[in-house]
PDB file of C-alpha atoms in Angstrom:
ATOM      1  CA  UNK A   1     124.231  84.964 132.799  1.00  0.00           C
ATOM      2  CA  UNK A   2     120.560  84.536 133.654  1.00  0.00           C
ATOM      3  CA  UNK A   3     117.914  83.211 131.305  1.00  0.00           C
ATOM      4  CA  UNK A   4     115.535  85.695 129.787  1.00  0.00           C
ATOM      5  CA  UNK A   5     111.838  84.970 130.014  1.00  0.00           C
ATOM      6  CA  UNK A   6     108.482  86.341 129.005  1.00  0.00           C
ATOM      7  CA  UNK A   7     105.386  85.302 130.848  1.00  0.00           C
ATOM      8  CA  UNK A   8     101.876  85.401 129.423  1.00  0.00           C
ATOM      9  CA  UNK A   9      99.098  86.288 131.803  1.00  0.00           C
ATOM     10  CA  UNK A  10      95.855  84.847 130.439  1.00  0.00           C
ATOM     11  CA  UNK A  11      92.590  86.419 131.566  1.00  0.00           C
ATOM     12  CA  UNK A  12      89.400  84.445 132.085  1.00  0.00           C
ATOM     13  CA  UNK A  13      87.934  85.490 128.746  1.00  0.00           C
ATOM     14  CA  UNK A  14      91.041  84.104 126.992  1.00  0.00           C
ATOM     15  CA  UNK A  15      91.332  80.955 129.051  1.00  0.00           C
ATOM     16  CA  UNK A  16      91.376  78.842 125.887  1.00  0.00           C
ATOM     17  CA  UNK A  17      94.829  80.154 124.862  1.00  0.00           C
ATOM     18  CA  UNK A  18      96.989  77.728 126.867  1.00  0.00           C
ATOM     19  CA  UNK A  19      95.162  74.794 125.288  1.00  0.00           C
ATOM     20  CA  UNK A  20      95.460  76.325 121.814  1.00  0.00           C
ATOM     21  CA  UNK A  21      99.200  76.864 122.291  1.00  0.00           C
ATOM     22  CA  UNK A  22      99.542  73.273 123.476  1.00  0.00           C
ATOM     23  CA  UNK A  23      97.627  71.972 120.427  1.00  0.00           C
ATOM     24  CA  UNK A  24      99.712  74.017 117.983  1.00  0.00           C
ATOM     25  CA  UNK A  25     102.906  72.944 119.771  1.00  0.00           C
ATOM     26  CA  UNK A  26     102.021  69.332 119.158  1.00  0.00           C
ATOM     27  CA  UNK A  27     100.957  70.036 115.565  1.00  0.00           C
ATOM     28  CA  UNK A  28     104.175  71.969 114.748  1.00  0.00           C
ATOM     29  CA  UNK A  29     106.317  69.669 116.919  1.00  0.00           C
ATOM     30  CA  UNK A  30     107.811  72.721 118.652  1.00  0.00           C
ATOM     31  CA  UNK A  31     108.127  73.932 122.212  1.00  0.00           C
ATOM     32  CA  UNK A  32     105.439  76.290 123.453  1.00  0.00           C
ATOM     33  CA  UNK A  33     107.843  79.243 123.291  1.00  0.00           C
ATOM     34  CA  UNK A  34     108.864  78.387 119.716  1.00  0.00           C
ATOM     35  CA  UNK A  35     105.223  77.923 118.747  1.00  0.00           C
ATOM     36  CA  UNK A  36     104.279  81.386 120.019  1.00  0.00           C
ATOM     37  CA  UNK A  37     107.314  82.839 118.200  1.00  0.00           C
ATOM     38  CA  UNK A  38     106.279  81.144 114.921  1.00  0.00           C
ATOM     39  CA  UNK A  39     102.746  82.491 115.209  1.00  0.00           C
ATOM     40  CA  UNK A  40     103.971  86.021 115.960  1.00  0.00           C
ATOM     41  CA  UNK A  41     106.409  85.936 113.037  1.00  0.00           C
ATOM     42  CA  UNK A  42     103.730  84.656 110.650  1.00  0.00           C
ATOM     43  CA  UNK A  43     101.109  87.224 111.679  1.00  0.00           C
ATOM     44  CA  UNK A  44     102.353  90.174 109.534  1.00  0.00           C
ATOM     45  CA  UNK A  45     102.494  87.896 106.481  1.00  0.00           C
ATOM     46  CA  UNK A  46      98.962  86.696 107.167  1.00  0.00           C
ATOM     47  CA  UNK A  47      97.632  90.250 107.421  1.00  0.00           C
ATOM     48  CA  UNK A  48      99.418  91.289 104.204  1.00  0.00           C
ATOM     49  CA  UNK A  49      97.955  88.247 102.419  1.00  0.00           C
ATOM     50  CA  UNK A  50      94.480  89.069 103.725  1.00  0.00           C
ATOM     51  CA  UNK A  51      94.736  92.633 102.394  1.00  0.00           C
ATOM     52  CA  UNK A  52      95.872  91.394  98.966  1.00  0.00           C
ATOM     53  CA  UNK A  53      92.976  88.948  98.771  1.00  0.00           C
ATOM     54  CA  UNK A  54      90.449  91.601  99.803  1.00  0.00           C
ATOM     55  CA  UNK A  55      91.866  94.026  97.209  1.00  0.00           C
ATOM     56  CA  UNK A  56      91.681  91.371  94.520  1.00  0.00           C
ATOM     57  CA  UNK A  57      88.098  90.474  95.447  1.00  0.00           C
ATOM     58  CA  UNK A  58      87.092  94.112  95.446  1.00  0.00           C
ATOM     59  CA  UNK A  59      88.589  94.635  91.979  1.00  0.00           C
ATOM     60  CA  UNK A  60      86.862  91.505  90.676  1.00  0.00           C
ATOM     61  CA  UNK A  61      83.590  92.621  92.199  1.00  0.00           C
ATOM     62  CA  UNK A  62      83.979  96.060  90.582  1.00  0.00           C
ATOM     63  CA  UNK A  63      84.590  94.515  87.159  1.00  0.00           C
ATOM     64  CA  UNK A  64      81.568  92.296  87.596  1.00  0.00           C
ATOM     65  CA  UNK A  65      79.246  95.276  87.961  1.00  0.00           C
ATOM     66  CA  UNK A  66      81.069  97.827  85.809  1.00  0.00           C
ATOM     67  CA  UNK A  67      78.522  97.415  82.974  1.00  0.00           C
ATOM     68  CA  UNK A  68      75.523  97.803  85.279  1.00  0.00           C
ATOM     69  CA  UNK A  69      73.233 100.857  85.204  1.00  0.00           C
TER      70      UNK A  69
END
């Protein structure tokens, strides 16, 4: 059985990514592959959280100015 692999080709405009992955790997104490996997798994949760926060802020902002006019 052969090992499966995914390779990331980084363009010049994203040349900071290898260093960022290395930094997060050290911070999380994970391999580079596990670090990328953690980030990808956390991304949908981050986006959902961002939408909830924006909704909450928008509702608060609406209440703040509901008596205006």
